[in-house]
Amino acid sequence: MKYVIAGFGKFGRLALSRLIEDASADRIIVVEHEKDLEGIDDPPRVHAVRGEAVSVLMNSPAIEADDMIIPMVPFHLAAAFLLAALPDAREISLPQELAGIVPNPWRLNDFNLCCSRSDFICPDDCPEGDVCTVTGEPRDEPLYQFIRSLEIPGFTVLVQRSFQILPGIGGYPL
């Protein structure tokens, strides 16, 4: 499996160190625009690419459709990719009432709202499973299913599900 880590800050470095230890990672590409790529020991299966994440994902022949993207950039990478890839895509303000529908909302700006089933910061190495490792409570419907089921007049809800690759590391196919 090939993994693309978009961003090489604190969490990108953590993802790289965990993937290097994981035997299933055949190839790892690290994409970084601003930060120093120092710290990549350049084992044969790690390759550093200097560039802006969206541009690299859209234009690099090294990135393929079935590669797993690990977003570690300070913006919503999937949304930014769609805005760049779809000619008629544009950001629009989210309805205010959405904050009252989703669990534990956190409005980042007029266009982005984060939410979480937990009202605390999850442990960095939390495994996916049927029971929360912090509270011991069962995990009901996954958040991506809940969001997918939302009906918001005038909006189409799209969900890019993130899969747990390793504890503390999630990603999705390009």
CSV table of C-alpha atoms in Angstrom, one decimal:
chain,number,residue,atom,x,y,z
A,1,MET,CA,0.0,0.0,0.0
A,2,LYS,CA,1.2,3.5,-0.8
A,3,TYR,CA,0.5,6.4,1.6
A,4,VAL,CA,0.7,10.1,1.0
A,5,ILE,CA,1.2,12.2,4.1
A,6,ALA,CA,0.1,15.8,3.3
A,7,GLY,CA,1.9,18.0,5.8
A,8,PHE,CA,5.1,17.5,7.8
A,9,GLY,CA,4.4,19.3,11.0
A,10,LYS,CA,4.0,17.6,14.4
A,11,PHE,CA,1.3,15.2,13.3
A,12,GLY,CA,2.8,14.5,9.9
A,13,ARG,CA,6.1,13.6,11.5
A,14,LEU,CA,4.2,11.3,13.9
A,15,ALA,CA,2.4,9.6,11.0
A,16,LEU,CA,5.7,9.1,9.2
A,17,SER,CA,7.4,7.5,12.2
A,18,ARG,CA,4.4,5.1,12.8
A,19,LEU,CA,4.2,4.2,9.1
A,20,ILE,CA,7.9,3.5,8.9
A,21,GLU,CA,7.5,1.0,11.7
A,22,ASP,CA,4.5,-0.6,9.9
A,23,ALA,CA,5.4,-3.4,7.4
A,24,SER,CA,2.3,-2.8,5.3
A,25,ALA,CA,3.5,0.6,4.1
A,26,ASP,CA,5.2,-0.3,0.8
A,27,ARG,CA,5.9,3.3,-0.1
A,28,ILE,CA,5.4,6.6,1.7
A,29,ILE,CA,5.3,10.0,0.1
A,30,VAL,CA,5.6,13.1,2.3
A,31,VAL,CA,4.3,16.3,0.8
A,32,GLU,CA,5.2,19.7,2.4
A,33,HIS,CA,5.0,23.2,1.2
A,34,GLU,CA,6.6,25.4,3.9
A,35,LYS,CA,8.3,23.3,6.6
A,36,ASP,CA,11.7,21.8,6.4
A,37,LEU,CA,11.7,18.2,5.3
A,38,GLU,CA,14.5,17.5,7.7
A,39,GLY,CA,13.9,14.4,9.7
A,40,ILE,CA,13.1,12.2,6.8
A,41,ASP,CA,15.9,9.6,7.0
A,42,ASP,CA,15.0,8.7,3.4
A,43,PRO,CA,14.8,4.9,3.7
A,44,PRO,CA,14.1,3.5,0.3
A,45,ARG,CA,10.4,3.5,0.7
A,46,VAL,CA,10.1,7.2,1.8
A,47,HIS,CA,10.0,10.0,-0.8
A,48,ALA,CA,9.7,13.7,0.0
A,49,VAL,CA,7.9,16.1,-2.4
A,50,ARG,CA,8.1,19.8,-2.0
A,51,GLY,CA,4.9,21.5,-3.0
A,52,GLU,CA,1.4,22.6,-2.0
A,53,ALA,CA,-0.7,19.6,-1.0
A,54,VAL,CA,-3.7,20.1,-3.4
A,55,SER,CA,-1.5,20.9,-6.4
A,56,VAL,CA,0.6,17.8,-5.7
A,57,LEU,CA,-2.4,15.5,-5.3
A,58,MET,CA,-3.9,16.8,-8.5
A,59,ASN,CA,-0.8,16.9,-10.7
A,60,SER,CA,1.8,14.5,-9.5
A,61,PRO,CA,2.2,11.3,-11.6
A,62,ALA,CA,3.5,9.6,-8.5
A,63,ILE,CA,0.1,9.9,-6.8
A,64,GLU,CA,-2.5,7.3,-7.9
A,65,ALA,CA,-6.3,7.0,-7.3
A,66,ASP,CA,-5.9,4.1,-4.8
A,67,ASP,CA,-3.2,5.8,-2.7
A,68,MET,CA,-4.2,6.5,0.9
A,69,ILE,CA,-4.1,10.2,1.7
A,70,ILE,CA,-3.2,11.1,5.2
A,71,PRO,CA,-4.2,14.8,5.7
A,72,MET,CA,-1.9,16.5,8.2
A,73,VAL,CA,-2.4,20.1,6.8
A,74,PRO,CA,-4.1,22.9,8.7
A,75,PHE,CA,-7.1,23.0,6.4
A,76,HIS,CA,-9.8,20.6,5.2
A,77,LEU,CA,-7.8,18.8,2.4
A,78,ALA,CA,-10.7,16.9,0.8
A,79,ALA,CA,-12.7,20.1,0.5
A,80,ALA,CA,-9.8,22.1,-0.9
A,81,PHE,CA,-9.2,19.3,-3.4
A,82,LEU,CA,-12.8,19.4,-4.6
A,83,LEU,CA,-12.8,23.2,-4.8
A,84,ALA,CA,-9.7,23.0,-7.1
A,85,ALA,CA,-10.8,20.0,-9.1
A,86,LEU,CA,-14.4,20.9,-9.8
A,87,PRO,CA,-14.9,23.9,-12.1
A,88,ASP,CA,-18.2,25.1,-10.6
A,89,ALA,CA,-17.3,24.4,-7.0
A,90,ARG,CA,-17.3,27.2,-4.5
A,91,GLU,CA,-17.5,27.8,-0.8
A,92,ILE,CA,-20.8,28.9,0.6
A,93,SER,CA,-21.8,29.9,4.2
A,94,LEU,CA,-23.2,27.0,6.2
A,95,PRO,CA,-26.6,27.4,7.8
A,96,GLN,CA,-26.5,28.6,11.4
A,97,GLU,CA,-28.9,25.9,12.5
A,98,LEU,CA,-26.4,23.2,11.5
A,99,ALA,CA,-24.5,23.9,14.7
A,100,GLY,CA,-27.6,22.8,16.7
A,101,ILE,CA,-27.8,19.5,14.8
A,102,VAL,CA,-24.3,18.0,14.9
A,103,PRO,CA,-22.7,16.8,18.1
A,104,ASN,CA,-20.1,19.1,19.8
A,105,PRO,CA,-19.9,21.6,17.0
A,106,TRP,CA,-16.9,24.0,16.6
A,107,ARG,CA,-17.4,26.6,13.9
A,108,LEU,CA,-14.0,27.3,12.3
A,109,ASN,CA,-15.4,30.1,10.0
A,110,ASP,CA,-18.5,30.7,7.8
A,111,PHE,CA,-17.7,27.8,5.6
A,112,ASN,CA,-16.3,25.1,8.0
A,113,LEU,CA,-17.8,23.4,11.0
A,114,CYS,CA,-16.0,20.6,12.9
A,115,CYS,CA,-17.9,18.2,15.1
A,116,SER,CA,-17.1,15.1,17.1
A,117,ARG,CA,-18.9,12.4,19.1
A,118,SER,CA,-16.5,13.1,22.0
A,119,ASP,CA,-16.5,16.2,24.1
A,120,PHE,CA,-12.9,15.7,25.1
A,121,ILE,CA,-9.6,15.3,23.1
A,122,CYS,CA,-9.3,11.7,22.1
A,123,PRO,CA,-6.0,9.9,22.9
A,124,ASP,CA,-3.5,10.1,20.1
A,125,ASP,CA,-3.3,6.3,19.8
A,126,CYS,CA,-7.1,5.5,20.1
A,127,PRO,CA,-8.0,2.4,18.2
A,128,GLU,CA,-11.3,2.1,16.3
A,129,GLY,CA,-13.8,-0.2,17.9
A,130,ASP,CA,-17.2,-0.7,19.3
A,131,VAL,CA,-16.4,0.7,22.8
A,132,CYS,CA,-14.8,4.1,23.6
A,133,THR,CA,-11.4,3.4,25.3
A,134,VAL,CA,-11.8,6.6,27.5
A,135,THR,CA,-15.4,6.4,28.7
A,136,GLY,CA,-16.0,2.7,28.3
A,137,GLU,CA,-19.4,3.5,26.6
A,138,PRO,CA,-20.5,1.7,23.4
A,139,ARG,CA,-19.9,3.6,20.2
A,140,ASP,CA,-23.2,3.8,18.4
A,141,GLU,CA,-23.6,5.0,14.8
A,142,PRO,CA,-20.3,6.2,13.4
A,143,LEU,CA,-20.2,10.0,12.9
A,144,TYR,CA,-19.8,9.6,9.1
A,145,GLN,CA,-23.1,7.7,8.9
A,146,PHE,CA,-24.9,10.3,11.0
A,147,ILE,CA,-23.6,13.2,8.8
A,148,ARG,CA,-24.5,11.2,5.7
A,149,SER,CA,-28.1,10.9,6.9
A,150,LEU,CA,-28.5,14.7,7.5
A,151,GLU,CA,-31.1,16.4,5.3
A,152,ILE,CA,-30.5,20.1,5.0
A,153,PRO,CA,-32.8,22.0,2.7
A,154,GLY,CA,-30.8,23.6,-0.2
A,155,PHE,CA,-27.7,21.5,0.5
A,156,THR,CA,-26.3,18.2,-0.7
A,157,VAL,CA,-24.4,16.3,2.0
A,158,LEU,CA,-21.2,14.6,0.8
A,159,VAL,CA,-19.0,12.5,3.1
A,160,GLN,CA,-15.4,11.6,2.6
A,161,ARG,CA,-15.0,8.8,5.1
A,162,SER,CA,-11.6,8.6,6.8
A,163,PHE,CA,-10.4,5.1,7.7
A,164,GLN,CA,-8.1,4.3,10.5
A,165,ILE,CA,-4.8,3.2,9.1
A,166,LEU,CA,-3.0,2.9,12.4
A,167,PRO,CA,-3.9,4.1,15.9
A,168,GLY,CA,-3.9,7.9,15.7
A,169,ILE,CA,-3.6,7.9,11.9
A,170,GLY,CA,-6.5,8.2,9.5
A,171,GLY,CA,-6.8,8.7,5.8
A,172,TYR,CA,-8.8,8.1,2.7
A,173,PRO,CA,-8.2,7.0,-0.9
A,174,LEU,CA,-7.6,9.8,-3.3
